[in-house]
JSON list of C-alpha atoms in Angstrom, two decimals:
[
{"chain": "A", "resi": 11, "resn": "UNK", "atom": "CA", "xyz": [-120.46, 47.01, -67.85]},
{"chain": "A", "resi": 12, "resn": "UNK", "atom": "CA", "xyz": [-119.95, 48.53, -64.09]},
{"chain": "A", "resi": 13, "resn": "UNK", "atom": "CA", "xyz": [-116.33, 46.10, -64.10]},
{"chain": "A", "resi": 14, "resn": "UNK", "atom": "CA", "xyz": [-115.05, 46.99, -67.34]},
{"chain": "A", "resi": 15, "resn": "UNK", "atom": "CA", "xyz": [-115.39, 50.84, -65.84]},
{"chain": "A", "resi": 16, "resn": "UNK", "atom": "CA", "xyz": [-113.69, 49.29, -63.04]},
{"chain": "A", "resi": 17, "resn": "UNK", "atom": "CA", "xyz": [-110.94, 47.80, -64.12]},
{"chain": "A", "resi": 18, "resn": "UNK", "atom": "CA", "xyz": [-110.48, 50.81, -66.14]},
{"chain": "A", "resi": 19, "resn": "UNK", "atom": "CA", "xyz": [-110.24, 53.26, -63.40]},
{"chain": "A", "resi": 20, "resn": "UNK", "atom": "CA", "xyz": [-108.65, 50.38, -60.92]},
{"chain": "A", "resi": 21, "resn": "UNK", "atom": "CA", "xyz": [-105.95, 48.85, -63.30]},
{"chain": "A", "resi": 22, "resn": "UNK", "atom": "CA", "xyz": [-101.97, 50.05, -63.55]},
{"chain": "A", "resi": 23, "resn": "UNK", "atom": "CA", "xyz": [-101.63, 52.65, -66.55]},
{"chain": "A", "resi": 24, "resn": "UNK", "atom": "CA", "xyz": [-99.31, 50.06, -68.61]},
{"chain": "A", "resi": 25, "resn": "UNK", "atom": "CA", "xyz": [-101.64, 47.07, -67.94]},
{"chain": "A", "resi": 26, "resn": "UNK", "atom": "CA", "xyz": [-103.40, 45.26, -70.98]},
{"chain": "A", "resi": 27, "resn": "UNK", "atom": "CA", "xyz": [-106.72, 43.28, -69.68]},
{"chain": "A", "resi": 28, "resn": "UNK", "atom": "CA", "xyz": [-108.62, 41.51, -71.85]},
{"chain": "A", "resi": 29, "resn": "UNK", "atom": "CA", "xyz": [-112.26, 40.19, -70.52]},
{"chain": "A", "resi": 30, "resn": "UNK", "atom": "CA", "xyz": [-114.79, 38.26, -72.65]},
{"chain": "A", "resi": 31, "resn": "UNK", "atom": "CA", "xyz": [-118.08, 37.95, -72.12]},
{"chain": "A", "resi": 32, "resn": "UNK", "atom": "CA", "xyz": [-120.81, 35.30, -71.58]},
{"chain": "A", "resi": 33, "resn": "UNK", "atom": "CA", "xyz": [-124.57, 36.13, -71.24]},
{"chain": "A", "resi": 34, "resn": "UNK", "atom": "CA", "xyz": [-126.94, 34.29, -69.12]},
{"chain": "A", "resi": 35, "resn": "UNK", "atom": "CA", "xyz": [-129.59, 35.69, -71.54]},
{"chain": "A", "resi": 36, "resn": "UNK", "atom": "CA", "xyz": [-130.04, 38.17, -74.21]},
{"chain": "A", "resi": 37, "resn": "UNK", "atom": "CA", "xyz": [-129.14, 41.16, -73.44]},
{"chain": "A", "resi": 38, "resn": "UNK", "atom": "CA", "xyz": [-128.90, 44.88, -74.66]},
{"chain": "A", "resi": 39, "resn": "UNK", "atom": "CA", "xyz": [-126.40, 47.61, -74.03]},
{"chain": "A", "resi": 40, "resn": "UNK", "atom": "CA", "xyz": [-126.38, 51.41, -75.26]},
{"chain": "A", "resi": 41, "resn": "UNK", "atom": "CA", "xyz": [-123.83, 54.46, -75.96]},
{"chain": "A", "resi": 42, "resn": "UNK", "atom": "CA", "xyz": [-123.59, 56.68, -73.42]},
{"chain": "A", "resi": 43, "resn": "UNK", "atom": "CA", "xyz": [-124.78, 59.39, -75.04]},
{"chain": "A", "resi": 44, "resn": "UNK", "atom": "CA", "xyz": [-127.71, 57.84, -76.47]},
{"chain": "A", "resi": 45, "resn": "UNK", "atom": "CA", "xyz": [-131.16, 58.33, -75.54]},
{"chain": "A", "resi": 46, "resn": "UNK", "atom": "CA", "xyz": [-132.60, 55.54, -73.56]},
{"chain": "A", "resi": 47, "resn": "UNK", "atom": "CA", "xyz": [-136.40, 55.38, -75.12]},
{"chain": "A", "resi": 48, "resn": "UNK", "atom": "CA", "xyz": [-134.51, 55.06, -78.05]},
{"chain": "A", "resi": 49, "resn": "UNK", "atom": "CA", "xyz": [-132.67, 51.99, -76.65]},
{"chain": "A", "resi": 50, "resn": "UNK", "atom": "CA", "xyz": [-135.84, 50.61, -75.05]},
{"chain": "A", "resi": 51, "resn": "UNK", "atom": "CA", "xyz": [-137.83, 51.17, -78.46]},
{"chain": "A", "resi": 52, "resn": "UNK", "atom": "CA", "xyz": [-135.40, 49.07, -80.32]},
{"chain": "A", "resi": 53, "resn": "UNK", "atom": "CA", "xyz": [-135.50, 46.39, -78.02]},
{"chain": "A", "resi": 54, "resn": "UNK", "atom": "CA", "xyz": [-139.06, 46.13, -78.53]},
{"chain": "A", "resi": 55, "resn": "UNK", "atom": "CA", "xyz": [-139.18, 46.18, -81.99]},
{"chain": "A", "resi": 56, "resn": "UNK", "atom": "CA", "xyz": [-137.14, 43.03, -81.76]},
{"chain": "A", "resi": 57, "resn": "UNK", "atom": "CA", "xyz": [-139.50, 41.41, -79.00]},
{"chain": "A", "resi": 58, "resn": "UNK", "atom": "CA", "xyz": [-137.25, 41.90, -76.43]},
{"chain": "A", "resi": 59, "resn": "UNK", "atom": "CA", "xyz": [-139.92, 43.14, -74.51]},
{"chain": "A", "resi": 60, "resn": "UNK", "atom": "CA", "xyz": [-138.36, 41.91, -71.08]},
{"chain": "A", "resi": 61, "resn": "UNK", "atom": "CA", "xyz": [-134.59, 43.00, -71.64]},
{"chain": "A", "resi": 62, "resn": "UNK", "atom": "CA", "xyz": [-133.41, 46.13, -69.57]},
{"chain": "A", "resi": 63, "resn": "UNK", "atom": "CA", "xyz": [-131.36, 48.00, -71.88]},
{"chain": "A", "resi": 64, "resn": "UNK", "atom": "CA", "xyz": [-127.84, 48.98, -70.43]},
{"chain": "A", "resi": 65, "resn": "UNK", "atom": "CA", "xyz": [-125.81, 52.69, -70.86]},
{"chain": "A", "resi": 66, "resn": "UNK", "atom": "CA", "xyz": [-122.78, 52.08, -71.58]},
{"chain": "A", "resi": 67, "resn": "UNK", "atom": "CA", "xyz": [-119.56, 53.95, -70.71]},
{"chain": "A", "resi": 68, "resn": "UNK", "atom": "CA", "xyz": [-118.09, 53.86, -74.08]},
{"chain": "A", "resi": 69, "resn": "UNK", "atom": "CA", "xyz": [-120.32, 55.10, -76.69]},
{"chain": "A", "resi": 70, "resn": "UNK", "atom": "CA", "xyz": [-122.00, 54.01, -79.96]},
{"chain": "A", "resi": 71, "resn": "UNK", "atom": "CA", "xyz": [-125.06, 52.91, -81.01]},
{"chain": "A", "resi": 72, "resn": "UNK", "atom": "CA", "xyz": [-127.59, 49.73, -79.42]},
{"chain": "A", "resi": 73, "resn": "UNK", "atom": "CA", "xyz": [-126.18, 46.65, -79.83]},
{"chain": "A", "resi": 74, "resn": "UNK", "atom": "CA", "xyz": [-128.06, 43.16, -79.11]},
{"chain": "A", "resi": 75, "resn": "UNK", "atom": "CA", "xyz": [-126.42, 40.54, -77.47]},
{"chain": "A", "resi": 76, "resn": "UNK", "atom": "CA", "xyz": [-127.53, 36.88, -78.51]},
{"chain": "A", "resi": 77, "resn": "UNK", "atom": "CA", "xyz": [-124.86, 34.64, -79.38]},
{"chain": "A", "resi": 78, "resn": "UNK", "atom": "CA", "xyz": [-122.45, 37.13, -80.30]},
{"chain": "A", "resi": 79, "resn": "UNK", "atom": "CA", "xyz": [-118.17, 37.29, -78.53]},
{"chain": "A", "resi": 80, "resn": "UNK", "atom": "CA", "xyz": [-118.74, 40.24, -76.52]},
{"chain": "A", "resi": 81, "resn": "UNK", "atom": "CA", "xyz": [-115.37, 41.39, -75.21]},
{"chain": "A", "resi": 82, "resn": "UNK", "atom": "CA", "xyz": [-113.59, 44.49, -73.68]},
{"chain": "A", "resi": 83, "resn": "UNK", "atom": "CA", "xyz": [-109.92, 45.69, -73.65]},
{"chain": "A", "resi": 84, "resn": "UNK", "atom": "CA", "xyz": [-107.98, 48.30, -71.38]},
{"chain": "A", "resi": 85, "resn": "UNK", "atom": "CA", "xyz": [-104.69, 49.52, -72.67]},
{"chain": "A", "resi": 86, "resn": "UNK", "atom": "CA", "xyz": [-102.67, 52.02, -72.30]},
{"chain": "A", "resi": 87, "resn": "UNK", "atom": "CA", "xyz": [-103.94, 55.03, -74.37]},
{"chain": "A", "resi": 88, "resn": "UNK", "atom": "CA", "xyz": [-100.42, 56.91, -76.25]},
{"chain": "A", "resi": 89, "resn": "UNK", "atom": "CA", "xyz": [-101.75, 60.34, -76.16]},
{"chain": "A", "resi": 90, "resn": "UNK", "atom": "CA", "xyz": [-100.73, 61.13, -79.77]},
{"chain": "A", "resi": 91, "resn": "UNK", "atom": "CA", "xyz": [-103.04, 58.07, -80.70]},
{"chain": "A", "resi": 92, "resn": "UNK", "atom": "CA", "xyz": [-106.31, 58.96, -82.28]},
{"chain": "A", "resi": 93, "resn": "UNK", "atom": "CA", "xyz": [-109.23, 56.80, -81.75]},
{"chain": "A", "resi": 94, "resn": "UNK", "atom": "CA", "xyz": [-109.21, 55.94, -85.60]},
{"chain": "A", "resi": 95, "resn": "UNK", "atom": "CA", "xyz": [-105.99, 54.22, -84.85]},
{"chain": "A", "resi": 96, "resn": "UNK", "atom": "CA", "xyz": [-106.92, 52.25, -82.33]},
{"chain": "A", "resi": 97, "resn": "UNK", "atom": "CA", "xyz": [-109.93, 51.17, -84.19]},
{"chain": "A", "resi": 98, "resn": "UNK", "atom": "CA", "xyz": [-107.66, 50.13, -87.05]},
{"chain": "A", "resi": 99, "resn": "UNK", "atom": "CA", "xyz": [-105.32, 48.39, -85.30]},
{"chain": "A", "resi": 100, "resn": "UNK", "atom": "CA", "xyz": [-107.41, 46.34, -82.67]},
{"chain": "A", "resi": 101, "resn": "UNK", "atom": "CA", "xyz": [-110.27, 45.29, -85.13]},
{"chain": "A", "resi": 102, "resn": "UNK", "atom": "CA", "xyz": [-107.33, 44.98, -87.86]},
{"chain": "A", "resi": 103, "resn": "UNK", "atom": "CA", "xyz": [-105.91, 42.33, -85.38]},
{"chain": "A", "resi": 104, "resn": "UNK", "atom": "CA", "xyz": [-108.93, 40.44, -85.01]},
{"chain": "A", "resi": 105, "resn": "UNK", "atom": "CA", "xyz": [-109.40, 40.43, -88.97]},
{"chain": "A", "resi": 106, "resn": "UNK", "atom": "CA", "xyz": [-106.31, 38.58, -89.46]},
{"chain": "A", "resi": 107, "resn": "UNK", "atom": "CA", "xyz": [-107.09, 36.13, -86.74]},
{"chain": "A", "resi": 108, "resn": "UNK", "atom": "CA", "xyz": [-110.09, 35.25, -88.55]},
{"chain": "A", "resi": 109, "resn": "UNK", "atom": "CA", "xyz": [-108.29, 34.86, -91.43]},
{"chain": "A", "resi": 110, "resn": "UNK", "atom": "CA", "xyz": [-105.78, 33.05, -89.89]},
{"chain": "A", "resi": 111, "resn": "UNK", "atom": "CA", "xyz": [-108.77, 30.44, -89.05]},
{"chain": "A", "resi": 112, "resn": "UNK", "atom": "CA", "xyz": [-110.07, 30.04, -92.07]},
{"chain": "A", "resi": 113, "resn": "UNK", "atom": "CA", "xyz": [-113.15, 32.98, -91.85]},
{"chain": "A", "resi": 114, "resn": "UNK", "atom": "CA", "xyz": [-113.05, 35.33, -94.78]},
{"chain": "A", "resi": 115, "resn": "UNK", "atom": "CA", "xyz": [-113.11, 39.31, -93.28]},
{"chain": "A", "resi": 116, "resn": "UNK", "atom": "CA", "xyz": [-112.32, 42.29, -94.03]},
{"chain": "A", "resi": 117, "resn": "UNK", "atom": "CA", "xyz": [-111.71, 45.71, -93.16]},
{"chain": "A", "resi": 118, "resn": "UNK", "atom": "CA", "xyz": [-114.22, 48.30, -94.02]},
{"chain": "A", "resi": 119, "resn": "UNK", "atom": "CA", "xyz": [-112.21, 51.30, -95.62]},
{"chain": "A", "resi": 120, "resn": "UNK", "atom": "CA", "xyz": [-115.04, 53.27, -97.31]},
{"chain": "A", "resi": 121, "resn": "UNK", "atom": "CA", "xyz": [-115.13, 56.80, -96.56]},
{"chain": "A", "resi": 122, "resn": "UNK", "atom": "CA", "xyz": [-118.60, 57.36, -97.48]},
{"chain": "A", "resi": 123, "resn": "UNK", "atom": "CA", "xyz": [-120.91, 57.82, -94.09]},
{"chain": "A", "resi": 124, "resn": "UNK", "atom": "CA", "xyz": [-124.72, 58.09, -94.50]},
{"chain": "A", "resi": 125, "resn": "UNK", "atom": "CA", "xyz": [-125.75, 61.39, -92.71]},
{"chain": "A", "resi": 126, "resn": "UNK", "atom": "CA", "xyz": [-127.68, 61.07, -88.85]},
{"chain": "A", "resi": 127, "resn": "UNK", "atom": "CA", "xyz": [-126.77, 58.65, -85.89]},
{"chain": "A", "resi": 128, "resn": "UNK", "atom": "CA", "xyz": [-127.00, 55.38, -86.30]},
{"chain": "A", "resi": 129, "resn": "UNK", "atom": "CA", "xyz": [-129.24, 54.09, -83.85]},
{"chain": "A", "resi": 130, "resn": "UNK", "atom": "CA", "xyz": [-128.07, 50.20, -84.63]},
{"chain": "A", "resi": 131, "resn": "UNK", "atom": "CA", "xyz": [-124.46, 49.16, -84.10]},
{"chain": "A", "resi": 132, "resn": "UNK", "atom": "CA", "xyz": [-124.47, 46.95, -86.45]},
{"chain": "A", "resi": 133, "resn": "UNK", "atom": "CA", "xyz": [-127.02, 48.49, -89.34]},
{"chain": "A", "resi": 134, "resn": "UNK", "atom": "CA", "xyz": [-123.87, 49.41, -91.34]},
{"chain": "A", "resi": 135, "resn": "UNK", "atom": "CA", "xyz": [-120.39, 49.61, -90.95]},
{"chain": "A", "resi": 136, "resn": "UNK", "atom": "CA", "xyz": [-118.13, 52.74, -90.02]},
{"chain": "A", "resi": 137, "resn": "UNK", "atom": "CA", "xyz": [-114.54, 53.38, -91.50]},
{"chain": "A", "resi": 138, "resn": "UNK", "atom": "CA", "xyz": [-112.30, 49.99, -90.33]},
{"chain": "A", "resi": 139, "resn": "UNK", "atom": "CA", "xyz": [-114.86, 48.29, -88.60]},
{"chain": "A", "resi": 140, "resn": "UNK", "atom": "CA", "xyz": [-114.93, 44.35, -89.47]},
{"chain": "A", "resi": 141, "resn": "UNK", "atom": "CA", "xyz": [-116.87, 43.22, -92.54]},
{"chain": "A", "resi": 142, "resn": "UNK", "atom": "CA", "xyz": [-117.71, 39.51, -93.44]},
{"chain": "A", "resi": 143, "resn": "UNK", "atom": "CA", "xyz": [-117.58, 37.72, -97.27]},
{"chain": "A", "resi": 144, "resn": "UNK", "atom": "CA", "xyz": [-121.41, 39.42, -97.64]},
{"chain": "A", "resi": 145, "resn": "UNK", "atom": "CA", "xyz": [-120.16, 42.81, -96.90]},
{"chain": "A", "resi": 146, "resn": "UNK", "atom": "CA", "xyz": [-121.94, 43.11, -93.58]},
{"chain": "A", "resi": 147, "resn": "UNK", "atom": "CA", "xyz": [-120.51, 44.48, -90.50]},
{"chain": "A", "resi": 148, "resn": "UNK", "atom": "CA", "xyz": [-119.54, 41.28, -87.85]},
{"chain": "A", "resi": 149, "resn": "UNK", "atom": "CA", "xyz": [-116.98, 43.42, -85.67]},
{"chain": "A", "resi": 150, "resn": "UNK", "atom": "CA", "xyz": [-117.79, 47.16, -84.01]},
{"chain": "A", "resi": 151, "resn": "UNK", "atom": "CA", "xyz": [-116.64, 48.33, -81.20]},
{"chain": "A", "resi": 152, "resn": "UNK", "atom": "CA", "xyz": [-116.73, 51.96, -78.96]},
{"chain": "A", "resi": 153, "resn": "UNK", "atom": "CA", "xyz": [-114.11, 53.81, -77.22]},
{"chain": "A", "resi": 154, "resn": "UNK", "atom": "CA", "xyz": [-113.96, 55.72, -73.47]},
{"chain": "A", "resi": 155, "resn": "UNK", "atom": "CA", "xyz": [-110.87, 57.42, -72.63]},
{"chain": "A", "resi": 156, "resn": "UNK", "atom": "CA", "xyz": [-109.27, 57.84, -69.33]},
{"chain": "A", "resi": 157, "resn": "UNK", "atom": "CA", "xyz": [-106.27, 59.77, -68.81]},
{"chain": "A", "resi": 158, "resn": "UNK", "atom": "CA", "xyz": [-103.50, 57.59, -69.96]},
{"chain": "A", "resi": 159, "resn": "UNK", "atom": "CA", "xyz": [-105.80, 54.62, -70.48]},
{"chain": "A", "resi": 160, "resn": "UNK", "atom": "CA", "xyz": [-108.46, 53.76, -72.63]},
{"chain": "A", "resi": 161, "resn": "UNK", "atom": "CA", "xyz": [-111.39, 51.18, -72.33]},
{"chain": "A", "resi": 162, "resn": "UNK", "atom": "CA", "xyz": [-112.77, 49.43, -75.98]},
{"chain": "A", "resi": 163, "resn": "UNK", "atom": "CA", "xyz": [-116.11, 47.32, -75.55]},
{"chain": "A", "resi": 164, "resn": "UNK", "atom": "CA", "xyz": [-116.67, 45.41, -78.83]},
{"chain": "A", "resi": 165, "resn": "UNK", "atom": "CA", "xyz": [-119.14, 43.40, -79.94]},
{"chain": "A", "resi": 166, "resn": "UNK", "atom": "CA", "xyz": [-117.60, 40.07, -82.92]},
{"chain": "A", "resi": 167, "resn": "UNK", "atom": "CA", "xyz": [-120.58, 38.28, -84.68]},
{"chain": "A", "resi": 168, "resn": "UNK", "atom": "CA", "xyz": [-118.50, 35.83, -86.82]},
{"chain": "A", "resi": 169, "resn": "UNK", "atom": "CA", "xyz": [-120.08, 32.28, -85.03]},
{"chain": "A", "resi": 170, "resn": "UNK", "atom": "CA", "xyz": [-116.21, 32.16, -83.21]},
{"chain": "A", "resi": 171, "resn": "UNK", "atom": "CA", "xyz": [-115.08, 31.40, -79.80]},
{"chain": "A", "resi": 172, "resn": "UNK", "atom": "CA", "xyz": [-113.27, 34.08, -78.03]},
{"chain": "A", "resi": 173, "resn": "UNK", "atom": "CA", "xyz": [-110.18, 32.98, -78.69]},
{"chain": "A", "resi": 174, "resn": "UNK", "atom": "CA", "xyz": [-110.02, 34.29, -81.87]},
{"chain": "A", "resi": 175, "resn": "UNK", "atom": "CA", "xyz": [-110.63, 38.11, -79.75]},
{"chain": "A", "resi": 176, "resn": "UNK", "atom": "CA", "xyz": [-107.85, 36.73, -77.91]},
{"chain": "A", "resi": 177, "resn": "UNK", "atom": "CA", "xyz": [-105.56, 35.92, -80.66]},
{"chain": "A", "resi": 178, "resn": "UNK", "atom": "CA", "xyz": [-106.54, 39.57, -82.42]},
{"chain": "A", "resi": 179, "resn": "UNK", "atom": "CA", "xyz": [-105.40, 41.17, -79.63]},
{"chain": "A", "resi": 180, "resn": "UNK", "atom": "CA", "xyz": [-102.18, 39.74, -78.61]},
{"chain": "A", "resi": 181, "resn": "UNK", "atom": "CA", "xyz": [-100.83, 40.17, -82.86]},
{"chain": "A", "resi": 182, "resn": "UNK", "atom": "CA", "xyz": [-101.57, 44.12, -82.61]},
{"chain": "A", "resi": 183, "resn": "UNK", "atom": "CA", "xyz": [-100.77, 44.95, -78.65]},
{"chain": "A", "resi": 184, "resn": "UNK", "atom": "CA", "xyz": [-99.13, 42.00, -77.16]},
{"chain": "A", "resi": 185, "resn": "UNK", "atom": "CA", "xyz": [-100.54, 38.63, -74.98]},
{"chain": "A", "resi": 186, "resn": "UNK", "atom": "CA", "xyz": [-103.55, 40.50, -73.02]},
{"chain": "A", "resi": 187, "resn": "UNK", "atom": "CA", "xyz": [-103.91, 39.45, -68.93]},
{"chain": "A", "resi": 188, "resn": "UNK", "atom": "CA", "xyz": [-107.13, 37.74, -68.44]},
{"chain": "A", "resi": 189, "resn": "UNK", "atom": "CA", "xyz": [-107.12, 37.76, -64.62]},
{"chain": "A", "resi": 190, "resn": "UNK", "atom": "CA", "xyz": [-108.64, 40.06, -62.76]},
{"chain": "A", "resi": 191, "resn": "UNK", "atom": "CA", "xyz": [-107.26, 40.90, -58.90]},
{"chain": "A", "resi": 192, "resn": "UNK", "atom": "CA", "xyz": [-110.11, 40.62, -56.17]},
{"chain": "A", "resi": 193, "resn": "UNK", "atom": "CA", "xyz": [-110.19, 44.56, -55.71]},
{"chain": "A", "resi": 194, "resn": "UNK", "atom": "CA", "xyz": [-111.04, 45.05, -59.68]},
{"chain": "A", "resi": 195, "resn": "UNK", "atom": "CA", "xyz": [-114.10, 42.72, -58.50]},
{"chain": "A", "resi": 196, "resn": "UNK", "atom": "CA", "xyz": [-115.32, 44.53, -55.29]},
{"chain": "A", "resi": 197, "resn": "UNK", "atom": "CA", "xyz": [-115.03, 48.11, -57.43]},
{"chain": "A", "resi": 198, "resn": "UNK", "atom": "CA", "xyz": [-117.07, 46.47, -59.90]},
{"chain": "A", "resi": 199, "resn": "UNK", "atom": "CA", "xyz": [-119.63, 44.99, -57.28]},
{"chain": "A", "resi": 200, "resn": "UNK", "atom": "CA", "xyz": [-119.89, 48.91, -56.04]},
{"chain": "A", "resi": 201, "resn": "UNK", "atom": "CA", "xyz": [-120.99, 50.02, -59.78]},
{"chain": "A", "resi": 202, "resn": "UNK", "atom": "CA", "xyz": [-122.96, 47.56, -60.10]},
{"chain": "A", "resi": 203, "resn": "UNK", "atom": "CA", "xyz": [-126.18, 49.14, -58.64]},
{"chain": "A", "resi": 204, "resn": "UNK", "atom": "CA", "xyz": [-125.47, 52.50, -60.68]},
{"chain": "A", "resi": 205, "resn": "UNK", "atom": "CA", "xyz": [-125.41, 50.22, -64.02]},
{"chain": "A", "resi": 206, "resn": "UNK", "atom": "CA", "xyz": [-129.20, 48.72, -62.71]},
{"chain": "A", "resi": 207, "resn": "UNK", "atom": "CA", "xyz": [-130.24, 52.18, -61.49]},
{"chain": "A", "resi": 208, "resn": "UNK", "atom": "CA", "xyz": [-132.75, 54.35, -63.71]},
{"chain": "A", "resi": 209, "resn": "UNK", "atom": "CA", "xyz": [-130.58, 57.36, -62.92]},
{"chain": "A", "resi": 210, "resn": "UNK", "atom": "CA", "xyz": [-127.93, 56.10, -65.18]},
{"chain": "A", "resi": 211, "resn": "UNK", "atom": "CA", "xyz": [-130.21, 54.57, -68.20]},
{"chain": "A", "resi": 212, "resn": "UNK", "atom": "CA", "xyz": [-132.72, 56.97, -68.19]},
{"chain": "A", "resi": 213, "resn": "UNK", "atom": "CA", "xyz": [-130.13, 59.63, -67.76]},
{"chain": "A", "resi": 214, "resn": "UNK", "atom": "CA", "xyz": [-131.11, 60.68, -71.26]}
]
């Protein structure tokens, strides 16, 4: 979490960077603006009694992390783009690279939303998030904007590598950079101890 803020804040405004994710355990991260007994109550409803729940800087709802592609994208934010576009067209890339392998998805059009916050990322699916051949959500994703860049932190339960994230991306925005220059990795060593801090989880 503390280097995808980093290499959003670090990063050149036209630069594309594309980092996936590999857990050394499970793990749980939450919106920013959620509440983080919320976060922590979730977690222990599931058993997770020893996972520290992470804020995040994008927002959304609590997502669990146990086997699934977690992944997150800078890019250059137009600023006549709303966030439902960029929704559409990143998880609309992924779709079709799922397809392309075989994986029956699809995009989640209804415009019927359930009153109250979902506290779950991945209870039900919002407007163009990802849906599998059962109709349940396997692709959500949340949103931070920057000035003239934008971060996306998504979560893909489909059983895939992250190539097909990979794949998704480069069809909708272009081939994404995977490297990351030793200065994005020093800013994100600095946030690092504000991501473990109670400050910022228990903020709220």
């Amino acid at each position: 979490m503390a280097l995808d803020e980093a290499v959003l804040e670090a990063s050149p405004p036209q630069a594309l960077i594309l980092r996936l994710y590999e857990w050394a355990a499970p793990a749980c991260t939450f919106g920013y603006s959620q509440a983080f007994q919320s976060a922590r109550s979730a977690c222990d409803e599931r058993g997770w009694k020893d996972v520290a729940p992470v804020r995040r800087a994008t927002g959304g709802g609590v997502v669990f992390h146990d086997g699934d592609v977690t992944f997150s994208l800078v890019f250059p934010w137009n600023k006549t783009c709303a966030p439902e576009t960029i929704y559409k067209n990143i998880h609309r890339g992924i779709h079709l690279a799922l397809k392309a392998a075989g994986i029956a998805s699809g995009l989640w059009t209804s415009t019927q939303r359930e009153e109250g916050v979902r506290l779950h990322c991945f209870s039900l699916p919002e407007k163009m998030d990802v849906i599998g051949s059962d109709g349940k959500k396997i692709l959500g994703g949340a949103l931070r904007k920057k000035g003239i860049k934008g971060l996306y932190q998504g979560s893909l339960r489909a059983g895939v590598s992250g190539e097909i994230v990979r794949e998704g991306v480069e069809r909708e925005f272009g081939r994404p950079s995977l490297d990351l220059l030793a200065d994005w990795l020093e800013a994100g060593r600095v946030l690092e101890d504000r991501y473990r801090s109670s400050r910022w989880n228990r903020r709220r």
